[in-house]
Amino acid sequence: MRGISIGMDVADIDTPALCLDIEAVEANIKRMADYARDRSVRLRPHAKTHKSPALAHMQLEAGAVGITCAKLGEAEVMAAAGIKDILIANQIIGAPKIARLVNLAAYTRVMVAVDDAANVADLDAAAGVKGVRLRILIEVDIGMNRCGAAPGQPVLDLAREIVASPGLRFEGVMGYEGHTIFLEDVNERMERTEAAMQLLTDSAELLRREGIPVEIVSAGGTGTYFITGAHPGITELQVGSYITMDSQYGGLERIDFAYGLTLRASVISTRGDDLAITDAGLKAVTRDFGLPLAIDPPGWQLTALAEEHGFLSRTDGPRLRPGDKVTIVPNHGCTTINLHDNYCVIRRGVLEAVWPVAARGRTY
Ligand SMILES: Cc1ncc(COP(=O)(O)O)c(C=O)c1O
């Protein structure tokens, strides 16, 4: 990165800069790994949050069995960085991507989600040509109404297709409770997550009763990990956001991970004492769930984002002048991280390293 050198004070880093408080990140990694170990549930963190092989390796060192990716392109980046066990928790459709998938499977352990019989046939054919055996999970729609086969009989029908396909190895089922992760009422969150998990584990049981072994039953989001991870029959957690956290998850009851991700911005203009404009707008921080949280200096609130400008309003903070720095917690870490080339890795106020967001933009 231009204008920065290892060992410099965080206050001197030019802005906008995406920063990792590495001690908070380390604590979050350990906390989730300890939870999984105590519960005897395997951990396969979702790398779509951080998109960084360095962070993925830290999660593996702490005990994760592998990682999860959203996209084939992310998986390719992670595999190239030496990560050996990867779930792509999405459907890989169409000849060009299926060709890449079987190539990837030829040199690393990769597993992919399916919810459609025609896709199963395409994957089987491509695996046969390449001479690999592709590992498959069936994605089950457990209430989010996104991808996934309907629970019960449709899952069994699809599992039979997979088991009959010589190029494929059926590993199990996955689901994602995206409709419950942000529920503020913790009792409602627990009730609805339990119901979603029951759909998933009942489907797994149905397959077992029909003689189809189910090794993996994977689910979990940061807002629900303690519910999903404790549900009988769930074998793996595919949680993502906990590693960096964001202000959307920050206020949620029972979610006690630390803020590890901040955006540092500079004031570039002021209007009187109560309005300050920063150099970090929508191209530096996203607002898909809501506005980010200004935390330093205290007494200022982010009220709007334009393309290249952030608008701060004073509540009772100190007066800001052009050149002053502000610290913002992104409202959604996953989409904000994807806007940046690098992380500034900060330990106790000092720049320790610069890590590339290596899978940035890998939406394909
Ligand atoms: C399929 C799937 N699994 C797991 C996750 C991780 O969720 P979170 O970031 O809430 O931990 C996501 C997030 O979107 C997801 O889409």
CSV table of N, CA and C in Angstrom, one decimal, residues 8-131:
chain,number,residue,atom,x,y,z
A,8,MET,N,4.3,1.7,11.7
A,8,MET,CA,3.8,3.1,11.9
A,8,MET,C,2.6,3.1,12.9
A,9,ASP,N,2.4,4.3,13.4
A,9,ASP,CA,1.2,4.4,14.3
A,9,ASP,C,-0.1,4.4,13.5
A,10,VAL,N,-1.1,3.8,14.0
A,10,VAL,CA,-2.4,3.7,13.3
A,10,VAL,C,-2.9,5.1,13.0
A,11,ALA,N,-2.6,6.1,13.8
A,11,ALA,CA,-3.1,7.4,13.6
A,11,ALA,C,-2.5,8.1,12.3
A,12,ASP,N,-1.4,7.5,11.9
A,12,ASP,CA,-0.7,8.1,10.7
A,12,ASP,C,-1.1,7.4,9.4
A,13,ILE,N,-1.9,6.4,9.5
A,13,ILE,CA,-2.3,5.6,8.2
A,13,ILE,C,-3.2,6.5,7.4
A,14,ASP,N,-2.9,6.6,6.1
A,14,ASP,CA,-3.7,7.4,5.2
A,14,ASP,C,-5.1,6.8,5.0
A,15,THR,N,-6.1,7.5,4.7
A,15,THR,CA,-7.5,7.0,4.7
A,15,THR,C,-8.1,7.2,3.3
A,16,PRO,N,-9.2,6.5,3.1
A,16,PRO,CA,-9.9,5.5,4.0
A,16,PRO,C,-9.0,4.2,4.1
A,17,ALA,N,-9.0,3.7,5.3
A,17,ALA,CA,-8.2,2.4,5.5
A,17,ALA,C,-9.1,1.4,6.3
A,18,LEU,N,-9.1,0.2,5.7
A,18,LEU,CA,-9.8,-0.9,6.4
A,18,LEU,C,-8.9,-1.5,7.4
A,19,CYS,N,-9.2,-1.5,8.6
A,19,CYS,CA,-8.3,-1.9,9.7
A,19,CYS,C,-8.8,-3.2,10.4
A,20,LEU,N,-7.9,-4.0,10.8
A,20,LEU,CA,-8.2,-5.2,11.6
A,20,LEU,C,-7.6,-5.0,13.0
A,21,ASP,N,-8.4,-5.0,14.0
A,21,ASP,CA,-7.8,-5.0,15.4
A,21,ASP,C,-7.5,-6.5,15.6
A,22,ILE,N,-6.2,-6.9,15.4
A,22,ILE,CA,-5.9,-8.3,15.3
A,22,ILE,C,-6.1,-9.0,16.7
A,23,GLU,N,-6.0,-8.3,17.8
A,23,GLU,CA,-6.2,-9.0,19.0
A,23,GLU,C,-7.7,-9.3,19.2
A,24,ALA,N,-8.6,-8.4,18.8
A,24,ALA,CA,-10.0,-8.7,18.8
A,24,ALA,C,-10.4,-9.9,17.9
A,25,VAL,N,-9.7,-9.9,16.7
A,25,VAL,CA,-10.0,-11.0,15.8
A,25,VAL,C,-9.5,-12.3,16.4
A,26,GLU,N,-8.3,-12.3,17.0
A,26,GLU,CA,-7.8,-13.5,17.6
A,26,GLU,C,-8.7,-14.0,18.7
A,27,ALA,N,-9.2,-13.1,19.5
A,27,ALA,CA,-10.2,-13.5,20.5
A,27,ALA,C,-11.4,-14.1,20.0
A,28,ASN,N,-11.9,-13.5,18.9
A,28,ASN,CA,-13.2,-14.0,18.3
A,28,ASN,C,-12.9,-15.4,17.7
A,29,ILE,N,-11.8,-15.6,17.1
A,29,ILE,CA,-11.5,-16.9,16.5
A,29,ILE,C,-11.4,-18.0,17.6
A,30,LYS,N,-10.8,-17.6,18.7
A,30,LYS,CA,-10.6,-18.6,19.8
A,30,LYS,C,-12.0,-18.8,20.5
A,31,ARG,N,-12.8,-17.8,20.6
A,31,ARG,CA,-14.1,-18.0,21.3
A,31,ARG,C,-15.0,-18.9,20.5
A,32,MET,N,-15.0,-18.8,19.2
A,32,MET,CA,-15.9,-19.7,18.4
A,32,MET,C,-15.3,-21.1,18.4
A,33,ALA,N,-14.0,-21.2,18.3
A,33,ALA,CA,-13.3,-22.5,18.3
A,33,ALA,C,-13.5,-23.2,19.6
A,34,ASP,N,-13.4,-22.5,20.7
A,34,ASP,CA,-13.7,-23.1,22.0
A,34,ASP,C,-15.1,-23.6,22.1
A,35,TYR,N,-16.0,-22.7,21.6
A,35,TYR,CA,-17.5,-23.1,21.7
A,35,TYR,C,-17.7,-24.5,20.9
A,36,ALA,N,-17.1,-24.5,19.7
A,36,ALA,CA,-17.3,-25.7,18.9
A,36,ALA,C,-16.7,-27.0,19.6
A,37,ARG,N,-15.5,-26.8,20.2
A,37,ARG,CA,-14.8,-27.9,20.8
A,37,ARG,C,-15.6,-28.4,22.0
A,38,ASP,N,-16.1,-27.4,22.8
A,38,ASP,CA,-16.9,-27.8,24.0
A,38,ASP,C,-18.2,-28.5,23.6
A,39,ARG,N,-18.8,-28.1,22.5
A,39,ARG,CA,-20.0,-28.7,22.0
A,39,ARG,C,-19.8,-30.0,21.2
A,40,SER,N,-18.6,-30.3,20.9
A,40,SER,CA,-18.2,-31.4,19.9
A,40,SER,C,-18.9,-31.2,18.6
A,41,VAL,N,-19.0,-30.0,18.1
A,41,VAL,CA,-19.5,-29.7,16.8
A,41,VAL,C,-18.3,-29.2,16.0
A,42,ARG,N,-18.2,-29.7,14.7
A,42,ARG,CA,-17.0,-29.2,13.9
A,42,ARG,C,-17.3,-27.8,13.4
A,43,LEU,N,-16.2,-27.1,13.2
A,43,LEU,CA,-16.3,-25.7,12.7
A,43,LEU,C,-15.7,-25.6,11.3
A,44,ARG,N,-16.5,-25.0,10.4
A,44,ARG,CA,-16.0,-24.8,9.1
A,44,ARG,C,-16.4,-23.3,8.7
A,45,PRO,N,-15.6,-22.4,9.2
A,45,PRO,CA,-16.0,-21.0,9.1
A,45,PRO,C,-16.2,-20.5,7.6
A,46,HIS,N,-17.1,-19.6,7.5
A,46,HIS,CA,-17.4,-19.1,6.1
A,46,HIS,C,-16.4,-18.0,5.8
A,47,ALA,N,-15.6,-18.2,4.8
A,47,ALA,CA,-14.5,-17.3,4.4
A,47,ALA,C,-15.0,-16.2,3.5
A,48,LYS,N,-16.3,-16.2,3.1
A,48,LYS,CA,-16.8,-15.1,2.3
A,48,LYS,C,-16.9,-13.8,3.1
A,49,THR,N,-16.8,-13.9,4.5
A,49,THR,CA,-16.7,-12.7,5.3
A,49,THR,C,-15.4,-12.0,5.1
A,50,HIS,N,-14.3,-12.7,5.3
A,50,HIS,CA,-13.0,-12.1,5.3
A,50,HIS,C,-12.2,-12.1,4.0
A,51,LYS,N,-12.5,-13.2,3.2
A,51,LYS,CA,-11.8,-13.3,1.9
A,51,LYS,C,-10.3,-13.3,2.0
A,52,SER,N,-9.8,-13.8,3.1
A,52,SER,CA,-8.3,-13.7,3.3
A,52,SER,C,-7.8,-15.1,3.7
A,53,PRO,N,-6.9,-15.6,2.9
A,53,PRO,CA,-6.2,-16.9,3.3
A,53,PRO,C,-5.5,-16.8,4.6
A,54,ALA,N,-4.9,-15.6,5.0
A,54,ALA,CA,-4.2,-15.5,6.3
A,54,ALA,C,-5.2,-15.7,7.4
A,55,LEU,N,-6.4,-15.1,7.3
A,55,LEU,CA,-7.4,-15.3,8.4
A,55,LEU,C,-7.9,-16.7,8.4
A,56,ALA,N,-8.1,-17.3,7.2
A,56,ALA,CA,-8.6,-18.7,7.1
A,56,ALA,C,-7.6,-19.6,7.8
A,57,HIS,N,-6.3,-19.4,7.5
A,57,HIS,CA,-5.3,-20.3,8.2
A,57,HIS,C,-5.3,-20.1,9.7
A,58,MET,N,-5.6,-18.9,10.2
A,58,MET,CA,-5.7,-18.7,11.6
A,58,MET,C,-6.9,-19.5,12.2
A,59,GLN,N,-8.0,-19.5,11.4
A,59,GLN,CA,-9.2,-20.3,11.9
A,59,GLN,C,-8.9,-21.8,11.9
A,60,LEU,N,-8.1,-22.3,10.9
A,60,LEU,CA,-7.8,-23.7,10.8
A,60,LEU,C,-6.8,-24.1,12.0
A,61,GLU,N,-5.9,-23.2,12.2
A,61,GLU,CA,-4.9,-23.5,13.3
A,61,GLU,C,-5.6,-23.5,14.7
A,62,ALA,N,-6.7,-22.8,14.8
A,62,ALA,CA,-7.5,-22.8,16.0
A,62,ALA,C,-8.4,-24.0,16.2
A,63,GLY,N,-8.5,-24.8,15.1
A,63,GLY,CA,-9.2,-26.1,15.2
A,63,GLY,C,-10.3,-26.3,14.2
A,64,ALA,N,-10.5,-25.3,13.2
A,64,ALA,CA,-11.5,-25.5,12.2
A,64,ALA,C,-11.1,-26.7,11.3
A,65,VAL,N,-12.1,-27.5,10.8
A,65,VAL,CA,-11.8,-28.7,10.0
A,65,VAL,C,-11.6,-28.3,8.6
A,66,GLY,N,-12.1,-27.1,8.2
A,66,GLY,CA,-12.0,-26.7,6.8
A,66,GLY,C,-12.6,-25.3,6.7
A,67,ILE,N,-12.8,-24.8,5.5
A,67,ILE,CA,-13.5,-23.5,5.4
A,67,ILE,C,-14.7,-23.7,4.5
A,68,THR,N,-15.6,-22.7,4.5
A,68,THR,CA,-16.7,-22.6,3.6
A,68,THR,C,-16.5,-21.4,2.7
A,69,CYS,N,-16.9,-21.5,1.5
A,69,CYS,CA,-16.8,-20.3,0.5
A,69,CYS,C,-18.2,-20.2,-0.1
A,70,ALA,N,-18.5,-19.0,-0.5
A,70,ALA,CA,-19.8,-18.7,-1.2
A,70,ALA,C,-19.6,-19.0,-2.7
A,71,LYS,N,-18.4,-18.7,-3.2
A,71,LYS,CA,-18.2,-18.8,-4.7
A,71,LYS,C,-17.0,-19.6,-5.1
A,72,LEU,N,-17.1,-20.2,-6.3
A,72,LEU,CA,-16.0,-21.0,-6.8
A,72,LEU,C,-14.7,-20.2,-6.8
A,73,GLY,N,-14.8,-18.9,-7.2
A,73,GLY,CA,-13.6,-18.1,-7.3
A,73,GLY,C,-13.0,-17.9,-6.0
A,74,GLU,N,-13.8,-17.8,-4.9
A,74,GLU,CA,-13.2,-17.7,-3.6
A,74,GLU,C,-12.5,-19.0,-3.2
A,75,ALA,N,-13.1,-20.1,-3.6
A,75,ALA,CA,-12.5,-21.4,-3.3
A,75,ALA,C,-11.2,-21.6,-4.0
A,76,GLU,N,-11.1,-21.1,-5.2
A,76,GLU,CA,-9.9,-21.2,-6.0
A,76,GLU,C,-8.7,-20.4,-5.3
A,77,VAL,N,-9.1,-19.2,-4.8
A,77,VAL,CA,-8.1,-18.4,-4.1
A,77,VAL,C,-7.6,-19.1,-2.8
A,78,MET,N,-8.6,-19.6,-2.1
A,78,MET,CA,-8.2,-20.3,-0.8
A,78,MET,C,-7.4,-21.6,-1.1
A,79,ALA,N,-7.8,-22.3,-2.1
A,79,ALA,CA,-7.0,-23.5,-2.5
A,79,ALA,C,-5.6,-23.2,-2.9
A,80,ALA,N,-5.4,-22.1,-3.7
A,80,ALA,CA,-4.1,-21.7,-4.1
A,80,ALA,C,-3.2,-21.3,-3.0
A,81,ALA,N,-3.9,-20.9,-1.8
A,81,ALA,CA,-3.1,-20.5,-0.7
A,81,ALA,C,-2.9,-21.7,0.3
A,82,GLY,N,-3.2,-22.9,-0.2
A,82,GLY,CA,-2.9,-24.0,0.6
A,82,GLY,C,-4.0,-24.6,1.5
A,83,ILE,N,-5.2,-24.1,1.3
A,83,ILE,CA,-6.3,-24.6,2.2
A,83,ILE,C,-6.9,-25.8,1.5
A,84,LYS,N,-7.0,-26.9,2.3
A,84,LYS,CA,-7.2,-28.2,1.7
A,84,LYS,C,-8.6,-28.8,1.8
A,85,ASP,N,-9.5,-28.2,2.5
A,85,ASP,CA,-10.8,-28.7,2.7
A,85,ASP,C,-11.8,-27.6,2.6
A,86,ILE,N,-12.6,-27.5,1.5
A,86,ILE,CA,-13.4,-26.4,1.2
A,86,ILE,C,-14.8,-26.8,0.8
A,87,LEU,N,-15.8,-26.2,1.5
A,87,LEU,CA,-17.2,-26.4,1.1
A,87,LEU,C,-17.6,-25.1,0.3
A,88,ILE,N,-18.1,-25.3,-0.9
A,88,ILE,CA,-18.7,-24.2,-1.6
A,88,ILE,C,-20.2,-24.3,-1.3
A,89,ALA,N,-20.7,-23.4,-0.5
A,89,ALA,CA,-22.1,-23.6,0.0
A,89,ALA,C,-23.1,-22.9,-0.9
A,90,ASN,N,-22.9,-23.3,-2.2
A,90,ASN,CA,-23.8,-22.7,-3.2
A,90,ASN,C,-23.8,-23.7,-4.4
A,91,GLN,N,-24.7,-23.4,-5.3
A,91,GLN,CA,-24.9,-24.3,-6.5
A,91,GLN,C,-23.9,-23.8,-7.6
A,92,ILE,N,-23.2,-24.7,-8.2
A,92,ILE,CA,-22.3,-24.4,-9.3
A,92,ILE,C,-23.0,-24.9,-10.6
A,93,ILE,N,-23.4,-23.9,-11.4
A,93,ILE,CA,-24.3,-24.2,-12.5
A,93,ILE,C,-23.6,-23.8,-13.8
A,94,GLY,N,-23.7,-24.6,-14.9
A,94,GLY,CA,-23.2,-24.2,-16.2
A,94,GLY,C,-21.8,-24.8,-16.5
A,95,ALA,N,-21.6,-25.1,-17.7
A,95,ALA,CA,-20.4,-25.9,-18.1
A,95,ALA,C,-19.1,-25.2,-17.7
A,96,PRO,N,-18.9,-23.8,-18.0
A,96,PRO,CA,-17.6,-23.2,-17.7
A,96,PRO,C,-17.3,-23.4,-16.2
A,97,LYS,N,-18.2,-23.2,-15.3
A,97,LYS,CA,-17.9,-23.2,-13.9
A,97,LYS,C,-17.7,-24.7,-13.4
A,98,ILE,N,-18.5,-25.6,-14.0
A,98,ILE,CA,-18.4,-27.0,-13.6
A,98,ILE,C,-17.0,-27.5,-14.0
A,99,ALA,N,-16.5,-27.1,-15.2
A,99,ALA,CA,-15.2,-27.5,-15.6
A,99,ALA,C,-14.1,-27.0,-14.6
A,100,ARG,N,-14.3,-25.7,-14.1
A,100,ARG,CA,-13.3,-25.2,-13.1
A,100,ARG,C,-13.5,-26.0,-11.8
A,101,LEU,N,-14.7,-26.4,-11.4
A,101,LEU,CA,-14.9,-27.1,-10.2
A,101,LEU,C,-14.2,-28.4,-10.2
A,102,VAL,N,-14.4,-29.2,-11.3
A,102,VAL,CA,-13.7,-30.5,-11.3
A,102,VAL,C,-12.2,-30.4,-11.4
A,103,ASN,N,-11.7,-29.3,-12.0
A,103,ASN,CA,-10.3,-29.1,-12.0
A,103,ASN,C,-9.8,-28.8,-10.6
A,104,LEU,N,-10.6,-28.0,-9.8
A,104,LEU,CA,-10.2,-27.7,-8.4
A,104,LEU,C,-10.2,-29.0,-7.6
A,105,ALA,N,-11.2,-29.8,-7.9
A,105,ALA,CA,-11.4,-31.1,-7.1
A,105,ALA,C,-10.3,-32.1,-7.3
A,106,ALA,N,-9.6,-31.9,-8.5
A,106,ALA,CA,-8.5,-32.8,-8.8
A,106,ALA,C,-7.3,-32.5,-7.9
A,107,TYR,N,-7.2,-31.3,-7.3
A,107,TYR,CA,-6.0,-31.1,-6.4
A,107,TYR,C,-6.3,-30.6,-5.0
A,108,THR,N,-7.6,-30.5,-4.7
A,108,THR,CA,-7.9,-30.2,-3.3
A,108,THR,C,-9.2,-30.8,-2.9
A,109,ARG,N,-9.5,-31.0,-1.6
A,109,ARG,CA,-10.7,-31.6,-1.2
A,109,ARG,C,-11.8,-30.5,-1.2
A,110,VAL,N,-12.7,-30.6,-2.2
A,110,VAL,CA,-13.7,-29.6,-2.3
A,110,VAL,C,-15.1,-30.3,-2.3
A,111,MET,N,-16.1,-29.6,-1.7
A,111,MET,CA,-17.4,-30.1,-1.6
A,111,MET,C,-18.3,-29.0,-2.1
A,112,VAL,N,-19.4,-29.4,-2.7
A,112,VAL,CA,-20.3,-28.4,-3.3
A,112,VAL,C,-21.8,-28.7,-3.0
A,113,ALA,N,-22.6,-27.6,-2.9
A,113,ALA,CA,-24.0,-27.8,-2.6
A,113,ALA,C,-24.8,-28.0,-3.9
A,114,VAL,N,-25.9,-28.8,-3.8
A,114,VAL,CA,-26.8,-29.0,-4.9
A,114,VAL,C,-28.2,-28.9,-4.4
A,115,ASP,N,-29.1,-28.6,-5.3
A,115,ASP,CA,-30.6,-28.7,-5.0
A,115,ASP,C,-31.4,-29.1,-6.2
A,116,ASP,N,-30.7,-29.6,-7.2
A,116,ASP,CA,-31.4,-29.8,-8.5
A,116,ASP,C,-30.9,-31.1,-9.2
A,117,ALA,N,-31.8,-31.9,-9.7
A,117,ALA,CA,-31.3,-33.2,-10.3
A,117,ALA,C,-30.5,-33.0,-11.6
A,118,ALA,N,-30.9,-32.0,-12.4
A,118,ALA,CA,-30.2,-31.8,-13.6
A,118,ALA,C,-28.8,-31.4,-13.3
A,119,ASN,N,-28.6,-30.6,-12.3
A,119,ASN,CA,-27.3,-30.1,-11.9
A,119,ASN,C,-26.4,-31.3,-11.4
A,120,VAL,N,-27.1,-32.2,-10.7
A,120,VAL,CA,-26.4,-33.4,-10.2
A,120,VAL,C,-25.9,-34.2,-11.4
A,121,ALA,N,-26.7,-34.4,-12.5
A,121,ALA,CA,-26.3,-35.1,-13.7
A,121,ALA,C,-25.1,-34.4,-14.3
A,122,ASP,N,-25.1,-33.1,-14.4
A,122,ASP,CA,-24.0,-32.3,-15.1
A,122,ASP,C,-22.7,-32.5,-14.3
A,123,LEU,N,-22.8,-32.4,-12.9
A,123,LEU,CA,-21.6,-32.6,-12.1
A,123,LEU,C,-21.1,-34.0,-12.2
A,124,ASP,N,-22.0,-35.0,-12.3
A,124,ASP,CA,-21.5,-36.4,-12.4
A,124,ASP,C,-20.8,-36.6,-13.7
A,125,ALA,N,-21.4,-36.1,-14.8
A,125,ALA,CA,-20.7,-36.2,-16.1
A,125,ALA,C,-19.3,-35.6,-16.1
A,126,ALA,N,-19.2,-34.4,-15.6
A,126,ALA,CA,-18.0,-33.7,-15.6
A,126,ALA,C,-16.9,-34.3,-14.8
A,127,ALA,N,-17.4,-34.8,-13.6
A,127,ALA,CA,-16.4,-35.6,-12.7
A,127,ALA,C,-15.9,-36.8,-13.4
A,128,GLY,N,-16.8,-37.5,-14.1
A,128,GLY,CA,-16.4,-38.7,-14.8
A,128,GLY,C,-15.4,-38.4,-15.9
A,129,VAL,N,-15.5,-37.4,-16.6
A,129,VAL,CA,-14.6,-37.0,-17.7
A,129,VAL,C,-13.2,-36.6,-17.0
A,130,LYS,N,-13.2,-35.9,-15.9
A,130,LYS,CA,-12.0,-35.5,-15.3
A,130,LYS,C,-11.4,-36.6,-14.5
A,131,GLY,N,-12.2,-37.6,-14.1
A,131,GLY,CA,-11.6,-38.7,-13.3
A,131,GLY,C,-11.5,-38.4,-11.8
